[in-house]
Structures are given as structure tokens and as C-alpha cells.
């Protein structure tokens, strides 16, 4: 494929894997490959649940189990049931594992310094800034959007954080009894949908859609975790809901927002929404928007 962007990404990947030693059989000369070293690092001195490790590292259960068995055989890790639940397990470093973790920490610092040392001060600043930008954009590209049940555990978790934030930001506070008048059934196909955004397996945002009538959809419950802001997630969720609304037969999509949510108002205008007259009785709404699909 003669695509300059794809060519650059592949070249970047090759340069990084070679420079950091990812291809070496013994990463940082500690006797094990990068995959096991990284797992040891992620378990860390505090330990970690296996489910969290799978999500963060993007590993299937079988591969993770094989690596854990290898680290257990080396005397570096122990794996036990989490709170007596046979279905949930937790990995922790042994004393030998903590010493190995510290050794990797020191060697990783040394490797980072070896990359910076040949460069001028200006070059070092440029490299570190470029790395931060790449990390930021990779995080944005790693976020997944999935349609899920509006009454799932993670949906409720997102909504609880959303309502808490509204209570903190609205000048008049937020009472769910007044401002949460929709039902979960309204966000269930074919009446609507509920979308959850995840980064490294953890929910970082949500948004919902419901059909008001045969040709009009309303977007509700748009929330992005502070940890995921600045990654373009709100725009992605908005566009996904617009596409779903079109599939439902909607010709117009509308929404409302509170005067305190200035960034939301800017987002909607930027995405082609126009301010309209009040179309609902939401006591917390100060601005109403609409967009033709």
C-alpha cells in the first residue's frame, strides 16, 4: 500500500522496537523477554488483579496465564484468589520479584538517559514533547465505543459519576428526581441506545440516544471522564450516536445543556448544531440545539 502515513507509522514502530531493545531475547540483560518484564512492571509493588492486567495490556487469558506461570517458576510472582472469590485472582510480587522490579526500574532510567544524552538540550526537549504527543494520540486512538445495556454495572457507574459532576457544576445543584426523567427502556433498541467508551478496558465516558418520534432523536447523558478529556472523545461519541440515529430513521437530532457547561455548548456548535427554542421541560436546561442529519 502506497500510503505515506502508513509507511511512517511502520517505520516509527521499527525504530522504536529496535532502539528500546524489544527484539532482544533478554530485555535489559535480565534474562527474560520484554513481555515478561512489562508484566512484572505492571504488577508492581502493590500487586494487580488479573482482570485489570488483561485489560491494560490487551492480553488474552491463555497468554497471560503462561507468562504468570513463568514468573511464578522464577520465584518472582505469586497468584492467589482475590477476597476468596475463586473466579477472581490477584498477582503479587515476592521479595525476589520486588528486587527484580527495582532492577528494571534502574535499568529503564539508564536506557532513557542513553536516548537523551547524545542530543542537544533543544533536541531533548523536542523528543520528549514529541513522545508526549504520540502517547496522547495513541490513547485517543485506543478508546473503544460499544453499544451496551443502559442498566449494566458499568453504565450505572458512568451515570453515577455523570450525575455527581452535574451536582458539582450546576449553580443550582442537581436533583436526579427532577433531572433524570428518562428510563432505561428508552435507551434500548429499537427505542434508543446507550454507548460506553473504554480506555484500556476501563469506562471513561458514556452517551445515550432515544427516539422522540419516528424522525427525531434526542442525545442524552453525554459524559467524559476528566482522565479522558482532550482526546476528542465527546466528538466521537456524538458522531457515533448521529450515525445510529440515522439507522433508526431519524432525520433530526436534538439535545439540551446547562449554561454552566460552556465546553459542551462549544462542542455542539462546532459539530454543526444550531441553537433552537425550548423543546422539553428539563428544569436544568438553558440551551437547546438541533442538527439535520
Short mmCIF file of C-alpha atoms in Angstrom, two decimals:
data_model
loop_
_atom_site.label_atom_id
_atom_site.label_comp_id
_atom_site.label_asym_id
_atom_site.label_seq_id
_atom_site.Cartn_x
_atom_site.Cartn_y
_atom_site.Cartn_z
CA UNK A 1 0.00 0.00 0.00
CA UNK A 2 1.50 3.34 -1.08
CA UNK A 3 0.19 5.39 1.83
CA UNK A 4 2.74 7.81 3.36
CA UNK A 5 1.02 7.80 6.76
CA UNK A 6 1.02 4.01 7.00
CA UNK A 7 4.65 3.92 5.84
CA UNK A 8 5.66 6.43 8.53
CA UNK A 9 3.85 4.55 11.29
CA UNK A 10 5.54 1.28 10.33
CA UNK A 11 8.94 2.98 10.15
CA UNK A 12 8.35 4.53 13.58
CA UNK A 13 7.39 1.14 15.04
CA UNK A 14 10.56 -0.48 13.69
CA UNK A 15 12.77 2.33 15.02
CA UNK A 16 11.25 2.22 18.50
CA UNK A 17 11.27 -1.57 18.91
CA UNK A 18 14.94 -1.69 17.86
CA UNK A 19 16.07 1.27 19.99
CA UNK A 20 14.40 0.15 23.22
CA UNK A 21 15.58 -3.44 22.88
CA UNK A 22 12.16 -5.01 22.35
CA UNK A 23 13.69 -7.53 19.93
CA UNK A 24 16.24 -8.82 22.43
CA UNK A 25 15.71 -12.25 23.93
CA UNK A 26 16.94 -10.91 27.27
CA UNK A 27 15.42 -7.46 27.75
CA UNK A 28 17.80 -5.11 29.57
CA UNK A 29 20.05 -8.17 30.12
CA UNK A 30 17.85 -9.54 32.92
CA UNK A 31 17.27 -12.98 31.39
CA UNK A 32 13.69 -12.66 30.15
CA UNK A 33 11.87 -11.11 27.16
CA UNK A 34 10.22 -7.68 27.16
CA UNK A 35 6.74 -9.21 27.55
CA UNK A 36 7.58 -10.77 30.93
CA UNK A 37 9.48 -7.68 32.06
CA UNK A 38 6.49 -5.50 31.22
CA UNK A 39 4.11 -7.79 33.09
CA UNK A 40 6.40 -7.68 36.13
CA UNK A 41 6.36 -3.87 35.93
CA UNK A 42 2.56 -3.68 35.67
CA UNK A 43 2.04 -5.99 38.64
CA UNK A 44 4.28 -3.63 40.60
CA UNK A 45 4.89 -3.46 44.35
CA UNK A 46 1.14 -3.03 45.02
CA UNK A 47 0.08 -6.10 43.02
CA UNK A 48 -2.76 -6.22 40.48
CA UNK A 49 -5.92 -8.17 39.68
CA UNK A 50 -5.56 -10.45 36.66
CA UNK A 51 -8.62 -8.93 35.01
CA UNK A 52 -7.06 -5.47 35.23
CA UNK A 53 -3.79 -6.79 33.79
CA UNK A 54 -5.60 -8.41 30.85
CA UNK A 55 -7.42 -5.18 30.05
CA UNK A 56 -4.46 -2.85 30.45
CA UNK A 57 -2.03 -4.96 28.43
CA UNK A 58 -4.55 -6.25 25.89
CA UNK A 59 -3.68 -9.91 26.59
CA UNK A 60 -5.86 -12.98 26.23
CA UNK A 61 -6.27 -15.16 29.30
CA UNK A 62 -4.15 -18.02 27.96
CA UNK A 63 -1.10 -15.90 27.14
CA UNK A 64 -1.32 -14.05 30.46
CA UNK A 65 -1.53 -17.37 32.34
CA UNK A 66 1.55 -18.71 30.56
CA UNK A 67 3.59 -15.63 31.42
CA UNK A 68 2.42 -15.70 35.04
CA UNK A 69 3.39 -19.35 35.34
CA UNK A 70 6.83 -18.48 34.01
CA UNK A 71 7.25 -15.65 36.53
CA UNK A 72 5.98 -17.93 39.32
CA UNK A 73 8.53 -20.59 38.32
CA UNK A 74 11.23 -17.92 38.57
CA UNK A 75 10.07 -17.12 42.11
CA UNK A 76 9.08 -13.56 41.21
CA UNK A 77 5.27 -13.65 41.46
CA UNK A 78 2.54 -15.37 43.45
CA UNK A 79 -1.06 -15.66 42.24
CA UNK A 80 -3.92 -16.09 44.71
CA UNK A 81 -7.70 -15.82 44.85
CA UNK A 82 -9.00 -12.28 45.33
CA UNK A 83 -11.06 -11.92 48.51
CA UNK A 84 -11.85 -15.62 48.50
CA UNK A 85 -13.54 -15.45 45.08
CA UNK A 86 -12.36 -18.42 43.01
CA UNK A 87 -13.26 -16.59 39.79
CA UNK A 88 -11.06 -13.54 40.56
CA UNK A 89 -7.33 -13.82 41.04
CA UNK A 90 -4.63 -11.40 42.10
CA UNK A 91 -0.92 -11.31 41.26
CA UNK A 92 1.65 -10.02 43.75
CA UNK A 93 5.43 -9.72 43.67
CA UNK A 94 7.53 -11.84 46.01
CA UNK A 95 10.55 -10.34 47.77
CA UNK A 96 12.66 -11.55 44.85
CA UNK A 97 10.12 -10.04 42.44
CA UNK A 98 10.29 -6.65 44.15
CA UNK A 99 14.07 -6.69 43.88
CA UNK A 100 13.80 -7.54 40.18
CA UNK A 101 11.24 -4.76 39.70
CA UNK A 102 13.68 -2.27 41.27
CA UNK A 103 16.47 -3.53 38.99
CA UNK A 104 14.29 -2.99 35.91
CA UNK A 105 13.40 0.49 37.16
CA UNK A 106 17.06 1.48 37.41
CA UNK A 107 17.96 -0.03 34.02
CA UNK A 108 14.96 1.62 32.36
CA UNK A 109 16.11 5.01 33.66
CA UNK A 110 19.57 4.26 32.29
CA UNK A 111 18.11 3.36 28.87
CA UNK A 112 16.06 6.58 28.80
CA UNK A 113 19.16 8.61 29.65
CA UNK A 114 21.11 6.88 26.88
CA UNK A 115 18.50 8.05 24.38
CA UNK A 116 18.60 11.65 25.61
CA UNK A 117 22.35 12.01 26.19
CA UNK A 118 23.54 12.30 22.55
CA UNK A 119 21.04 15.10 21.83
CA UNK A 120 21.34 18.83 22.45
CA UNK A 121 19.13 20.38 25.11
CA UNK A 122 16.84 21.60 22.34
CA UNK A 123 16.75 18.13 20.81
CA UNK A 124 15.92 16.55 24.15
CA UNK A 125 13.01 18.92 24.61
CA UNK A 126 11.73 18.20 21.11
CA UNK A 127 11.99 14.43 21.59
CA UNK A 128 10.20 14.41 24.95
CA UNK A 129 7.46 16.72 23.64
CA UNK A 130 7.02 14.52 20.56
CA UNK A 131 6.80 11.41 22.75
CA UNK A 132 4.14 13.05 24.92
CA UNK A 133 2.15 13.95 21.81
CA UNK A 134 2.45 10.42 20.42
CA UNK A 135 1.33 8.94 23.76
CA UNK A 136 -1.63 11.35 23.83
CA UNK A 137 -2.74 10.45 20.30
CA UNK A 138 -2.25 6.71 20.85
CA UNK A 139 -4.50 6.95 23.90
CA UNK A 140 -7.14 8.72 21.79
CA UNK A 141 -6.88 6.02 19.12
CA UNK A 142 -7.14 3.25 21.74
CA UNK A 143 -10.55 4.28 23.09
CA UNK A 144 -13.34 1.90 22.09
CA UNK A 145 -17.04 2.74 21.76
CA UNK A 146 -19.59 -0.02 22.33
CA UNK A 147 -23.38 -0.12 22.47
CA UNK A 148 -24.42 -1.79 25.72
CA UNK A 149 -27.36 -2.22 28.07
CA UNK A 150 -28.25 1.00 29.85
CA UNK A 151 -28.68 -0.91 33.11
CA UNK A 152 -25.29 -2.67 33.09
CA UNK A 153 -22.92 -2.20 36.01
CA UNK A 154 -20.52 -0.04 34.05
CA UNK A 155 -23.35 2.05 32.59
CA UNK A 156 -24.59 2.75 36.11
CA UNK A 157 -21.02 3.54 37.17
CA UNK A 158 -20.67 6.11 34.38
CA UNK A 159 -24.05 7.67 35.10
CA UNK A 160 -23.29 7.98 38.81
CA UNK A 161 -20.12 9.94 38.01
CA UNK A 162 -22.02 11.99 35.44
CA UNK A 163 -24.75 12.97 37.93
CA UNK A 164 -22.14 13.73 40.61
CA UNK A 165 -20.40 16.12 38.23
CA UNK A 166 -23.67 17.85 37.35
CA UNK A 167 -24.37 18.37 41.05
CA UNK A 168 -20.96 19.99 41.47
CA UNK A 169 -21.06 22.19 38.36
CA UNK A 170 -24.66 23.39 38.14
CA UNK A 171 -25.22 26.63 40.02
CA UNK A 172 -28.46 25.24 41.45
CA UNK A 173 -27.07 21.74 42.07
CA UNK A 174 -28.69 18.67 40.55
CA UNK A 175 -31.57 16.57 41.83
CA UNK A 176 -31.92 13.25 39.96
CA UNK A 177 -35.61 13.18 40.82
CA UNK A 178 -36.12 16.29 38.70
CA UNK A 179 -33.42 15.98 36.05
CA UNK A 180 -33.33 12.22 35.38
CA UNK A 181 -36.79 11.58 33.98
CA UNK A 182 -35.85 9.08 31.23
CA UNK A 183 -35.99 5.32 31.68
CA UNK A 184 -33.51 2.62 30.73
CA UNK A 185 -36.05 1.21 28.25
CA UNK A 186 -35.85 4.45 26.26
CA UNK A 187 -32.13 3.79 25.68
CA UNK A 188 -32.73 0.23 24.46
CA UNK A 189 -33.10 -0.67 20.75
CA UNK A 190 -35.27 -0.02 18.82
CA UNK A 191 -36.22 2.93 21.03
CA UNK A 192 -32.66 4.13 21.54
CA UNK A 193 -29.16 3.06 22.57
CA UNK A 194 -26.50 3.51 25.24
CA UNK A 195 -22.79 3.83 24.40
CA UNK A 196 -19.85 3.25 26.75
CA UNK A 197 -16.32 4.45 25.94
CA UNK A 198 -13.38 2.49 27.36
CA UNK A 199 -9.65 3.09 27.56
CA UNK A 200 -7.51 0.06 28.48
CA UNK A 201 -10.71 -1.74 29.44
CA UNK A 202 -11.92 0.90 31.90
CA UNK A 203 -15.01 3.05 31.24
CA UNK A 204 -14.09 6.69 30.54
CA UNK A 205 -17.30 8.04 29.04
CA UNK A 206 -20.88 7.42 28.05
CA UNK A 207 -23.69 8.84 25.94
CA UNK A 208 -27.27 7.83 25.20
CA UNK A 209 -29.82 8.28 22.44
CA UNK A 210 -33.58 7.96 22.41
CA UNK A 211 -36.13 8.37 19.63
CA UNK A 212 -38.68 11.11 20.43
CA UNK A 213 -40.74 10.27 17.36
CA UNK A 214 -40.25 8.45 14.07
CA UNK A 215 -37.87 11.07 12.62
CA UNK A 216 -36.42 12.85 15.68
CA UNK A 217 -33.76 11.56 18.08
CA UNK A 218 -32.51 13.12 21.31
CA UNK A 219 -28.98 12.76 22.71
CA UNK A 220 -28.73 12.45 26.48
CA UNK A 221 -26.23 11.59 29.23
CA UNK A 222 -23.11 12.79 27.38
CA UNK A 223 -20.19 12.44 29.83
CA UNK A 224 -16.39 12.14 29.50
CA UNK A 225 -14.16 11.29 32.45
CA UNK A 226 -11.65 14.03 33.37
CA UNK A 227 -8.90 11.47 32.67
CA UNK A 228 -10.01 11.21 29.01
CA UNK A 229 -10.72 14.84 28.23
CA UNK A 230 -8.74 16.44 25.43
CA UNK A 231 -8.74 13.20 23.41
CA UNK A 232 -11.63 14.11 21.11
CA UNK A 233 -13.89 11.53 22.76
CA UNK A 234 -17.01 13.73 23.05
CA UNK A 235 -16.95 14.39 19.29
CA UNK A 236 -16.53 10.68 18.56
CA UNK A 237 -19.48 9.73 20.76
CA UNK A 238 -21.60 12.47 19.24
CA UNK A 239 -20.89 11.27 15.71
CA UNK A 240 -21.50 7.64 16.64
CA UNK A 241 -24.90 8.50 18.08
CA UNK A 242 -25.75 10.54 14.99
CA UNK A 243 -24.93 7.51 12.81
CA UNK A 244 -27.10 5.26 14.99
CA UNK A 245 -29.92 7.82 14.88
CA UNK A 246 -29.82 7.75 11.07
CA UNK A 247 -30.02 3.93 11.16
CA UNK A 248 -33.13 4.30 13.35
CA UNK A 249 -34.67 6.53 10.68
CA UNK A 250 -34.08 9.89 12.35
CA UNK A 251 -33.78 12.96 10.17
CA UNK A 252 -33.04 15.36 13.02
CA UNK A 253 -31.15 15.00 16.30
CA UNK A 254 -31.58 17.38 19.22
CA UNK A 255 -30.19 17.89 22.73
CA UNK A 256 -30.10 20.34 25.62
CA UNK A 257 -27.46 21.57 28.04
CA UNK A 258 -26.99 23.74 31.10
CA UNK A 259 -25.49 27.24 30.99
CA UNK A 260 -22.58 26.08 33.20
CA UNK A 261 -21.38 23.58 30.59
CA UNK A 262 -19.62 26.06 28.29
CA UNK A 263 -17.40 23.40 26.71
CA UNK A 264 -20.47 21.35 25.76
CA UNK A 265 -22.06 24.36 24.07
CA UNK A 266 -18.84 24.98 22.10
CA UNK A 267 -18.70 21.32 21.08
CA UNK A 268 -22.26 21.28 19.74
CA UNK A 269 -21.79 24.45 17.74
CA UNK A 270 -18.50 23.14 16.36
CA UNK A 271 -20.23 19.92 15.28
CA UNK A 272 -22.89 21.77 13.30
CA UNK A 273 -25.68 22.09 15.87
CA UNK A 274 -27.83 25.22 15.84
CA UNK A 275 -29.50 26.71 18.90
CA UNK A 276 -33.29 26.41 18.85
CA UNK A 277 -36.29 27.17 21.08
CA UNK A 278 -37.04 25.05 24.13
CA UNK A 279 -38.40 21.64 23.13
CA UNK A 280 -38.68 19.92 26.54
CA UNK A 281 -39.41 20.61 30.20
CA UNK A 282 -35.95 19.78 31.60
CA UNK A 283 -35.64 22.17 34.59
CA UNK A 284 -31.84 22.22 34.28
CA UNK A 285 -31.68 23.08 30.56
CA UNK A 286 -30.79 26.60 29.45
CA UNK A 287 -29.81 25.94 25.83
CA UNK A 288 -31.43 23.69 23.22
CA UNK A 289 -29.74 22.54 20.00
CA UNK A 290 -30.73 20.70 16.82
CA UNK A 291 -28.97 19.28 13.76
CA UNK A 292 -30.29 17.91 10.47
CA UNK A 293 -28.76 14.52 9.65
#
